[in-house]
XYZ file of N, CA and C in Angstrom:
771
model
N 122.303 146.789 64.325
C 123.273 146.025 63.372
C 123.960 144.881 65.043
N 123.879 143.502 63.900
C 124.714 142.319 64.463
C 126.033 142.445 64.486
N 126.803 142.176 65.497
C 128.024 142.669 65.742
C 127.861 141.023 63.939
N 129.221 140.369 63.194
C 129.987 139.743 62.512
C 129.624 138.203 63.397
N 130.652 138.849 64.683
C 131.301 137.062 65.195
C 129.676 137.071 65.866
N 129.006 137.621 66.077
C 127.260 137.390 66.724
C 126.922 135.983 66.324
N 127.005 136.909 65.243
C 126.239 135.850 63.809
C 126.998 134.716 63.180
N 127.896 134.883 63.754
C 128.706 134.056 63.395
C 128.951 132.951 63.935
N 129.162 133.768 65.142
C 128.758 132.163 66.818
C 127.378 131.348 66.213
N 127.058 132.347 66.306
C 125.059 131.320 65.844
C 124.798 130.577 65.023
N 125.717 131.089 63.858
C 125.599 129.739 63.050
C 126.273 128.562 63.308
N 128.236 129.227 63.559
C 128.844 128.249 63.859
C 128.753 127.372 65.227
N 127.671 126.751 66.117
C 127.410 126.334 66.754
C 126.619 125.009 66.118
N 125.517 125.496 65.592
C 124.820 124.263 65.262
C 126.114 123.453 63.802
N 126.907 123.694 63.388
C 127.666 122.847 62.670
C 128.809 122.248 63.634
N 129.061 122.585 64.574
C 130.257 122.227 65.591
C 129.450 120.785 66.316
N 127.913 121.041 66.603
C 126.954 119.757 66.979
C 127.822 118.475 66.306
N 126.958 118.870 64.422
C 126.325 117.981 63.438
C 128.086 117.319 63.423
N 129.945 118.032 63.240
C 131.192 117.687 62.782
C 130.491 116.828 64.448
N 130.213 116.848 65.501
C 131.020 115.949 66.483
C 129.757 115.000 66.292
N 128.903 115.088 65.672
C 128.182 113.857 65.812
C 128.560 113.217 64.368
N 128.324 113.449 63.278
C 129.095 112.872 61.690
C 131.046 111.881 62.824
N 131.702 112.795 63.204
C 133.290 111.809 62.864
C 132.271 110.777 64.716
N 131.895 111.233 65.300
C 131.599 109.878 66.691
C 131.222 108.949 65.366
N 129.861 108.976 64.932
C 129.839 108.310 63.771
C 130.954 107.519 62.832
N 131.835 107.891 62.674
C 132.892 107.356 62.308
C 133.439 107.284 62.315
N 133.885 107.310 64.020
C 134.529 106.621 64.748
C 134.221 104.968 65.466
N 133.062 105.357 65.919
C 132.818 104.077 65.766
C 132.339 103.054 64.640
N 132.091 103.778 63.437
C 132.557 102.499 62.392
C 133.514 101.851 61.916
N 134.756 102.863 61.912
C 136.186 102.292 62.080
C 136.040 101.306 63.798
N 136.690 101.764 64.204
C 135.976 100.532 65.469
C 135.799 99.524 65.755
N 134.005 98.930 65.030
C 133.461 98.576 63.844
C 134.261 97.468 63.023
N 134.604 98.164 62.204
C 135.440 97.181 61.070
C 136.283 96.284 62.013
N 137.999 97.144 62.341
C 139.094 96.927 62.881
C 138.603 95.709 63.572
N 137.576 95.826 64.069
C 137.337 94.567 65.285
C 136.696 93.624 64.435
N 135.942 93.361 63.739
C 135.458 92.728 62.575
C 136.803 91.668 61.476
N 137.483 93.558 61.891
C 139.045 92.298 60.719
C 139.542 91.171 61.367
N 139.931 91.495 62.802
C 140.374 90.963 63.875
C 139.816 90.366 63.550
N 138.451 89.652 64.076
C 138.220 89.120 63.982
C 138.300 87.551 62.854
N 138.512 88.275 61.728
C 138.396 87.623 60.486
C 139.032 86.801 60.530
N 140.554 87.380 60.747
C 141.827 86.930 60.970
C 142.567 87.833 60.383
N 141.927 88.802 59.394
C 142.511 88.716 58.040
C 143.440 90.665 58.187
N 143.734 90.978 60.110
C 144.340 92.284 60.247
C 145.809 91.964 60.499
N 146.376 93.608 60.032
C 147.994 93.355 60.158
C 148.178 94.816 60.326
N 148.216 94.444 61.793
C 148.843 96.031 61.958
C 150.351 96.385 61.884
N 150.691 96.385 61.187
C 152.339 96.512 60.318
C 152.047 96.487 59.705
N 151.359 96.034 58.745
C 150.649 96.267 57.425
C 150.047 98.112 56.571
N 149.432 98.542 58.116
C 149.168 99.561 57.980
C 147.519 99.285 57.723
N 147.071 98.147 57.921
C 145.568 97.718 58.174
C 144.907 99.053 58.862
N 145.552 99.268 59.502
C 144.149 100.417 60.265
C 144.111 101.365 59.919
N 145.559 102.123 59.518
C 145.739 103.133 58.575
C 145.493 103.445 57.565
N 144.685 101.789 56.562
C 143.199 101.688 55.519
C 142.242 102.318 55.730
N 142.025 101.233 56.983
C 140.581 100.884 57.706
C 139.960 103.189 58.197
N 140.724 103.642 58.280
C 140.857 104.973 59.168
C 140.910 106.097 57.864
N 142.044 105.777 56.797
C 141.546 106.600 55.581
C 140.570 106.227 54.099
N 139.185 104.831 54.589
C 138.809 104.648 53.806
C 136.985 105.298 54.755
N 137.733 104.956 55.897
C 136.017 105.662 56.745
C 135.995 107.456 56.620
N 136.813 108.497 56.944
C 137.648 109.701 56.825
C 136.488 110.109 55.561
N 137.056 109.024 54.159
C 136.873 109.611 52.880
C 135.141 109.916 53.143
N 134.608 108.700 53.757
C 133.106 108.828 53.790
C 132.619 109.734 54.994
N 133.589 110.057 56.015
C 133.226 111.177 56.496
C 133.770 112.911 55.988
N 134.585 112.809 55.444
C 134.771 113.892 54.699
C 133.339 114.230 53.242
N 133.090 112.818 53.236
C 131.719 113.508 51.914
C 130.237 114.545 52.798
N 130.389 113.222 54.244
C 128.870 113.168 54.990
C 129.283 115.075 55.188
N 130.101 115.346 55.900
C 130.406 116.946 56.051
C 130.448 117.823 55.351
N 130.685 117.107 54.332
C 130.291 119.039 53.370
C 128.414 118.818 52.312
N 128.190 117.479 52.468
C 126.329 117.040 52.540
C 125.780 118.504 53.873
N 126.209 118.139 54.591
C 125.703 118.853 55.682
C 126.429 120.020 55.515
N 127.282 120.194 55.653
C 127.655 121.878 55.718
C 126.886 122.669 55.102
N 126.796 122.028 53.283
C 125.823 122.802 51.938
C 124.045 122.713 52.473
N 123.672 122.003 53.828
C 122.669 122.078 53.974
C 122.462 122.810 55.199
N 123.342 122.955 55.908
C 122.764 124.722 57.288
C 123.437 125.588 56.091
N 123.911 126.126 55.299
C 123.891 126.475 54.816
C 123.397 127.523 53.847
N 122.618 126.353 53.350
C 121.631 127.287 52.571
C 119.619 127.018 53.096
N 119.564 125.849 53.984
C 119.570 127.005 55.217
C 118.528 128.297 55.240
N 120.332 128.239 56.122
C 120.345 129.542 56.901
C 120.074 130.563 55.758
N 119.837 130.842 54.391
C 119.417 131.772 53.497
C 118.011 131.972 53.780
N 117.242 131.146 54.131
C 116.306 130.928 54.240
C 114.953 131.070 55.122
N 115.766 131.204 56.325
C 115.765 131.159 57.794
C 114.880 132.068 58.066
N 113.778 132.603 58.576
C 113.085 133.054 59.037
C 113.663 133.538 60.366
N 113.600 133.482 61.627
C 115.271 133.386 62.702
C 115.683 133.889 62.013
N 116.926 134.280 61.083
C 118.273 134.484 60.947
C 118.310 135.501 59.562
N 117.099 135.388 58.728
C 117.110 136.405 58.079
C 116.351 137.574 59.029
N 116.038 138.009 59.566
C 114.759 138.723 60.042
C 116.025 139.188 61.499
N 117.012 138.893 61.286
C 118.359 139.656 62.805
C 118.278 141.143 61.544
N 119.167 141.772 62.188
C 119.456 143.699 61.888
C 120.930 143.196 62.017
N 121.069 142.889 60.264
C 121.718 142.700 59.709
C 122.150 142.915 58.282
N 123.116 143.164 57.577
C 122.618 142.904 55.755
C 123.813 141.840 55.425
N 123.447 141.827 53.825
C 123.066 140.411 53.574
C 124.087 140.297 53.491
N 125.421 140.982 53.548
C 126.814 140.874 52.977
C 126.887 140.074 53.972
N 126.821 140.761 55.020
C 127.847 139.896 56.212
C 127.052 138.609 56.713
N 125.727 137.831 56.520
C 125.463 137.013 57.014
C 125.079 136.374 55.638
N 125.990 136.808 54.280
C 127.098 135.207 53.280
C 127.666 135.072 53.845
N 128.952 136.268 53.863
C 129.507 136.462 54.567
C 130.204 135.348 56.303
N 129.174 135.621 57.137
C 129.252 135.071 58.122
C 128.790 133.541 57.958
N 127.345 133.021 57.194
C 127.634 131.905 56.744
C 128.393 130.493 56.294
N 128.852 131.490 55.084
C 129.214 130.690 54.388
C 130.910 130.281 55.092
N 131.691 131.413 55.820
C 132.861 131.158 56.711
C 132.617 130.180 58.029
N 131.101 129.992 58.514
C 131.057 129.095 59.463
C 130.819 127.936 59.047
N 130.057 127.713 57.811
C 130.551 126.313 57.520
C 131.963 126.386 56.630
N 133.056 126.658 56.010
C 134.157 126.400 56.686
C 134.895 126.005 57.639
N 134.957 126.903 58.506
C 135.108 126.610 60.034
C 135.398 125.269 60.075
N 133.729 125.441 60.478
C 132.856 123.570 60.743
C 133.412 122.698 59.633
N 133.771 122.400 58.598
C 134.170 120.879 58.296
C 135.647 121.472 58.163
N 136.714 122.128 58.597
C 138.238 122.084 59.218
C 138.046 121.561 59.807
N 137.260 121.801 60.758
C 137.285 121.568 61.869
C 137.522 119.754 62.154
N 136.171 119.162 61.518
C 136.075 118.251 60.485
C 137.632 117.655 60.503
N 137.864 117.960 59.355
C 138.987 117.354 59.393
C 140.297 117.501 59.466
N 140.881 117.953 60.763
C 141.173 117.944 61.659
C 141.070 116.698 62.943
N 140.000 116.135 63.011
C 139.840 115.709 64.164
C 140.636 114.149 62.889
N 139.561 114.845 61.979
C 140.255 113.077 60.477
C 141.997 112.937 60.651
N 142.293 114.252 60.622
C 144.363 114.069 60.338
C 145.045 113.867 62.009
N 144.440 114.372 63.495
C 144.715 113.332 64.387
C 144.251 112.054 64.543
N 143.438 111.361 63.754
C 142.887 110.144 63.867
C 144.029 108.813 62.696
N 144.044 110.158 61.806
C 145.539 109.468 60.891
C 146.379 109.589 61.917
N 146.853 110.146 62.663
C 147.851 110.289 62.883
C 148.105 109.033 63.794
N 147.092 108.972 64.575
C 147.458 108.060 65.241
C 147.665 106.510 65.284
N 146.482 106.351 63.770
C 146.608 104.847 63.177
C 147.668 104.892 62.479
N 148.503 106.232 63.131
C 150.564 105.979 62.047
C 150.939 105.770 63.128
N 151.205 105.806 64.071
C 151.197 105.918 64.872
C 151.626 104.246 65.439
N 150.377 103.672 65.599
C 150.535 102.259 65.236
C 151.256 101.184 64.201
N 150.618 101.827 63.606
C 151.502 101.114 62.047
C 153.112 102.078 61.187
N 153.370 102.585 63.488
C 154.636 102.812 62.311
C 155.289 102.642 61.471
N 155.488 101.352 61.180
C 156.397 100.490 60.140
C 156.022 101.195 58.740
N 154.763 100.629 58.634
C 154.012 100.909 57.662
C 154.164 101.907 56.971
N 154.233 103.104 58.151
C 153.655 104.229 57.431
C 154.693 105.047 56.757
N 155.829 104.987 58.097
C 156.906 105.275 57.488
C 157.951 104.947 56.158
N 156.820 104.089 56.004
C 157.403 103.018 54.826
C 157.301 103.909 53.637
N 155.432 104.217 53.296
C 155.385 105.220 52.756
C 155.934 106.608 52.469
N 155.980 107.015 54.212
C 156.864 108.655 53.597
C 157.918 108.595 53.320
N 158.642 107.175 53.186
C 160.286 107.590 52.742
C 159.522 107.394 51.252
N 159.219 106.477 50.689
C 158.848 106.353 49.308
C 158.028 107.655 48.845
N 157.595 108.435 49.534
C 156.332 109.567 48.948
C 157.883 110.749 48.374
N 158.562 111.041 49.605
C 159.981 111.608 49.940
C 161.010 111.249 49.048
N 161.769 110.306 48.806
C 162.441 110.156 47.353
C 161.686 110.033 45.959
N 160.126 109.613 46.013
C 159.891 110.004 44.322
C 159.152 112.009 43.987
N 158.966 112.337 45.431
C 158.916 113.507 44.671
C 159.533 114.750 44.437
N 158.653 115.180 43.058
C 159.391 116.750 41.984
C 160.536 116.375 42.434
N 161.545 116.904 42.160
C 162.838 117.907 42.985
C 163.209 119.643 42.476
N 161.820 119.683 41.969
C 161.976 120.967 41.239
C 161.426 122.671 42.367
N 160.788 122.037 43.180
C 160.399 122.374 44.872
C 159.648 121.466 46.511
N 160.681 121.598 47.690
C 160.203 121.308 47.841
C 158.944 120.863 48.759
N 159.335 119.454 49.574
C 157.706 118.637 49.554
C 157.027 119.859 50.155
N 157.089 120.483 50.881
C 155.832 121.617 51.868
C 155.296 122.377 50.443
N 156.169 122.614 49.363
C 155.307 123.344 48.746
C 153.984 123.159 48.321
N 154.777 121.427 47.774
C 153.207 120.415 46.841
C 152.566 121.018 48.168
N 152.869 120.055 49.188
C 151.387 119.911 49.843
C 150.962 121.140 50.091
N 151.616 122.024 50.549
C 150.472 123.729 50.568
C 149.679 123.734 49.513
N 150.831 123.747 48.421
C 150.139 123.913 46.483
C 148.529 122.849 46.737
N 148.892 122.278 46.729
C 147.998 120.695 46.593
C 146.343 120.965 47.753
N 146.126 121.611 49.201
C 145.583 121.897 49.467
C 144.967 123.292 49.754
N 145.697 124.312 49.243
C 145.148 125.750 48.784
C 143.802 124.493 47.674
N 144.735 124.683 46.716
C 143.894 124.383 45.212
C 142.408 123.067 45.992
N 143.054 123.004 46.684
C 141.563 121.833 47.587
C 140.584 122.335 48.551
N 141.284 123.124 49.027
C 139.679 124.008 49.533
C 139.512 124.531 49.061
N 140.088 126.496 47.733
C 139.433 126.723 47.341
C 138.032 125.532 46.682
N 138.614 124.992 45.489
C 137.424 123.897 44.576
C 136.306 123.632 46.086
N 136.656 123.344 47.067
C 135.677 123.709 48.373
C 134.951 124.031 48.359
N 135.866 125.682 48.617
C 134.672 126.576 48.687
C 133.344 126.739 47.029
N 134.164 126.274 45.729
C 133.805 126.779 44.809
C 132.795 126.483 44.933
N 132.548 124.810 45.312
C 131.246 123.674 45.463
C 130.231 124.430 45.699
N 130.455 125.259 47.191
C 129.549 125.649 47.955
C 129.054 127.217 48.014
N 129.860 127.610 47.030
C 128.984 129.107 46.363
C 128.431 128.434 45.013
N 128.331 127.581 44.392
C 127.980 127.468 43.356
C 126.401 126.946 43.969
N 126.714 125.824 44.681
C 125.489 125.429 45.601
C 123.941 126.022 45.992
N 125.229 127.718 46.213
C 123.999 128.256 47.169
C 123.848 129.591 45.051
N 125.292 129.025 44.824
C 124.116 129.727 43.084
C 122.161 129.283 42.887
N 122.715 127.840 43.239
C 121.243 127.257 42.024
C 120.781 127.924 43.210
N 121.116 127.413 44.308
C 119.600 127.165 45.004
C 119.349 128.641 44.726
N 120.039 129.786 44.823
C 119.557 131.058 45.765
C 118.522 131.797 44.352
N 118.571 130.691 42.751
C 118.613 130.982 41.011
C 117.381 130.648 41.628
N 117.303 128.468 42.045
C 115.729 128.519 42.525
C 114.957 129.352 42.521
N 115.492 129.882 43.475
C 114.465 130.247 44.711
C 113.922 131.696 43.573
N 114.536 132.265 43.454
C 114.701 133.883 42.701
C 113.597 133.871 41.506
N 114.186 132.361 41.474
C 112.932 132.133 39.688
C 110.952 132.178 40.010
N 110.911 132.039 41.440
C 109.287 131.074 42.181
C 108.852 132.757 42.171
N 109.420 134.246 42.357
C 109.523 135.129 42.903
C 108.346 136.042 40.855
N 108.972 135.564 39.850
C 108.690 135.955 38.131
C 108.372 134.595 37.208
N 107.642 132.888 37.619
C 107.179 132.774 36.870
C 105.928 132.310 37.501
N 105.139 131.841 37.243
C 103.984 130.422 37.689
C 104.123 129.300 37.954
N 103.879 128.478 38.365
C 104.016 127.949 39.402
C 104.009 126.210 38.324
N 103.603 127.151 37.606
C 103.377 125.529 35.815
C 105.365 125.479 35.086
N 105.153 126.873 35.378
C 106.874 126.533 34.888
C 107.639 126.887 35.187
N 107.693 127.185 36.942
C 108.774 126.821 37.635
C 109.438 125.097 38.444
N 108.828 124.377 37.796
C 108.703 122.862 37.949
C 109.954 122.671 36.774
N 109.317 123.013 35.076
C 110.052 122.859 34.498
C 111.615 123.286 34.303
N 111.926 124.592 34.775
C 112.568 125.169 34.714
C 113.769 125.059 36.323
N 113.343 124.166 37.410
C 113.630 123.688 38.870
C 114.995 122.703 37.659
N 113.782 121.815 37.452
C 114.373 120.804 36.443
C 115.512 120.878 35.738
N 116.022 121.811 35.013
C 116.288 122.261 34.554
C 117.934 121.725 34.342
N 117.625 122.765 35.838
C 117.923 123.367 36.924
C 118.989 122.281 37.859
N 118.110 121.245 38.064
C 118.841 120.301 38.666
C 119.798 119.372 37.519
N 118.955 119.163 36.595
C 119.859 118.561 35.624
C 121.830 119.156 35.560
N 120.828 120.515 34.914
C 122.649 121.467 35.416
C 123.301 120.871 36.470
N 122.758 121.286 37.439
C 123.967 121.259 39.412
C 124.503 119.761 39.053
N 123.694 119.429 38.498
C 124.376 116.790 38.811
C 125.463 117.681 37.781
N 125.626 118.199 36.622
C 126.985 117.669 35.663
C 127.630 118.806 36.111
N 127.920 119.952 37.015
C 128.213 120.566 37.769
C 129.127 120.531 38.522
N 128.697 119.631 39.804
C 129.241 119.229 41.044
C 129.635 117.886 40.102
N 129.126 117.070 38.733
C 130.096 116.510 38.812
C 131.817 116.327 38.339
N 131.292 117.741 37.679
C 132.449 118.242 37.133
C 133.551 118.852 37.652
N 133.147 119.529 38.875
C 133.796 119.767 40.633
C 135.016 118.788 40.886
N 133.871 117.508 41.393
C 133.876 116.374 41.494
C 135.468 116.331 41.192
N 135.540 116.131 40.341
C 136.367 115.656 39.046
C 137.323 115.970 38.910
N 137.549 117.814 39.437
C 138.529 118.857 39.697
C 139.188 118.341 41.285
N 138.523 118.041 41.716
C 138.652 117.716 43.766
C 139.813 116.523 43.304
N 139.307 114.972 42.566
C 140.387 114.397 42.840
C 141.694 114.695 42.014
N 140.985 115.229 41.025
C 142.222 115.492 39.781
C 143.582 116.125 40.272
N 142.983 117.238 41.974
C 144.290 118.641 42.051
C 144.976 117.770 41.909
N 145.022 116.808 43.494
C 146.875 116.079 43.527
C 146.716 115.670 42.873
N 147.285 114.514 41.678
C 147.868 114.594 40.731
C 148.472 115.668 39.599
N 147.342 117.097 39.725
C 147.586 117.980 37.797
C 148.471 118.991 38.770
N 148.354 119.289 40.077
C 149.247 120.027 41.518
C 150.837 119.508 40.851
N 151.494 118.424 41.137
C 152.400 117.372 41.103
C 152.799 117.715 39.649
N 151.779 117.067 39.061
C 152.519 117.459 37.282
C 153.040 118.362 37.007
N 152.501 119.824 37.431
C 152.727 121.125 37.072
C 153.954 121.576 37.983
N 154.221 120.600 39.668
C 155.504 121.499 39.856
C 156.498 120.752 38.823
N 156.234 119.283 38.691
C 157.702 118.573 38.366
C 157.683 119.274 36.884
N 157.033 119.834 36.516
C 157.079 120.133 34.615
C 158.596 121.519 34.496
N 159.357 121.503 34.347
C 159.857 122.519 34.460
C 160.178 124.110 33.880
N 159.761 122.914 32.468
C 158.794 124.194 31.262
C 158.045 125.407 32.300
N 157.744 124.793 32.641
C 155.813 125.479 33.216
C 156.164 125.653 33.980
N 156.829 125.507 36.086
C 157.375 124.747 37.157
C 155.564 125.392 37.018
N 154.974 125.930 38.359
C 153.810 126.808 39.361
C 153.006 127.429 38.281
N 153.454 127.777 37.104
C 152.412 129.191 36.277
C 151.104 128.773 36.767
N 151.155 126.774 36.374
C 149.289 126.090 36.103
C 149.295 126.326 37.138
N 149.868 126.215 38.387
C 149.205 126.337 39.730
C 148.442 127.495 40.264
N 149.605 128.667 40.079
C 148.741 129.651 40.094
C 147.962 130.113 39.775
N 148.045 129.870 37.861
C 146.868 129.756 37.045
C 145.564 129.616 38.159
N 145.786 127.840 37.995
C 144.185 127.469 38.648
C 143.284 128.448 39.920
N 144.312 128.637 41.060
C 143.881 128.976 42.174
C 143.552 130.828 41.927
N 144.029 130.719 40.951
C 144.092 132.393 40.527
C 141.898 132.611 40.276
N 142.338 131.819 39.438
C 140.868 131.322 37.954
C 139.998 131.033 39.412
N 140.249 129.559 40.619
C 139.057 129.638 41.175
C 138.165 130.133 41.487
N 139.864 131.078 42.642
C 139.474 132.374 43.520
C 138.399 133.612 42.898
N 138.603 133.595 41.282
C 137.891 134.545 40.905
C 136.064 134.070 39.900
N 136.833 132.964 40.015
C 134.977 132.261 40.350
C 133.955 132.209 42.167
N 135.192 131.791 42.462
C 134.216 132.024 43.429
C 133.833 133.428 44.504
N 134.132 134.458 43.170
C 133.865 135.512 43.785
C 133.098 136.512 43.349
N 133.020 135.824 41.443
C 131.481 135.986 40.938
C 130.062 135.667 41.220
N 130.908 134.439 42.000
C 129.190 133.641 42.369
C 129.440 133.902 43.368
N 129.920 134.464 44.467
C 129.577 135.166 45.506
C 128.863 136.463 45.371
N 129.966 137.661 44.577
C 128.111 138.686 44.627
C 126.939 138.392 43.564
N 126.789 137.629 42.927
C 125.842 137.395 42.784
C 124.763 136.921 43.307
N 125.284 136.078 44.721
C 124.157 134.912 45.555
C 123.986 136.373 46.336
N 124.896 137.445 47.229
C 124.469 138.729 48.050
C 123.970 139.219 47.028
N 123.038 139.701 45.431
C 123.125 140.819 44.964
C 121.379 139.412 44.663
N 121.137 138.257 45.234
C 119.845 137.847 45.311
C 118.826 137.811 46.191
N 120.131 137.087 47.701
C 119.560 137.285 48.746
C 119.335 139.106 49.256
N 119.675 140.025 48.411
C 118.813 141.566 48.797
C 118.046 141.970 47.377
N 117.810 141.213 46.501
C 116.783 141.622 45.993
C 115.596 140.227 45.929
N 115.479 139.827 45.610
C 114.718 138.176 45.578
C 113.751 137.281 46.331
N 115.433 136.517 47.073
C 115.527 135.716 47.875
C 114.446 136.055 49.569
N 113.574 136.009 49.862
C 112.830 135.670 50.511
C 112.419 134.277 51.782
N 112.626 135.314 52.925
C 112.050 133.820 54.230
C 111.311 132.681 54.083
N 112.078 131.108 53.644
C 110.411 130.023 53.872
C 109.844 130.582 55.085
N 108.552 130.329 55.016
C 106.985 130.125 55.710
C 106.162 128.245 56.198
């Protein structure tokens, strides 16, 4: 049997290369946008314009990385070279999902470094923003608890989005074994519509996570309870979807030819 570390390393290498490509493209976009803004005479470093440009393009980088990691994940499930390796499907699923998570977090780290550079170059505006956040933060909990809660919630939502995409993809793939070709298309259209609503709903959770977490931690009557409940139910959904995904990999999902 192939070791988990070997499978993980093989799956991670291609994703890291893609992260570098996307990050480099984002860096070029930041440089071009900054240069154009300076030429136009609308650039004010002290006012935090550079930090704003970095933040805008980083959002695009995060979105592209999410899509790319999802694409890598789904391709691995039907890849001849990967599925024919001597390893069980549970190990493949975990290595595949972990590789996508690590690669995405690596991409986030690169963007954080850019934000640090932008913050240092725009220190006056950056320090002012930090001071305002520090003064306005909820007093019931330390700010590090709030930041950690937001990061954990957003990370779990991110993983849930990947497991949900995998679930829909594997369900669609498994259907081909039970339905004639004429009915497969109709079922796939219904599933695609369903996926669209699911993704929009989860995206809403991502954008509401920071505000909802801060609001919950600010409420004395409820405290951290709602935050912990959200973390738990999202983790439960991830586990259930992962079990279903592994089951379909074992029984019905075949490699593409």
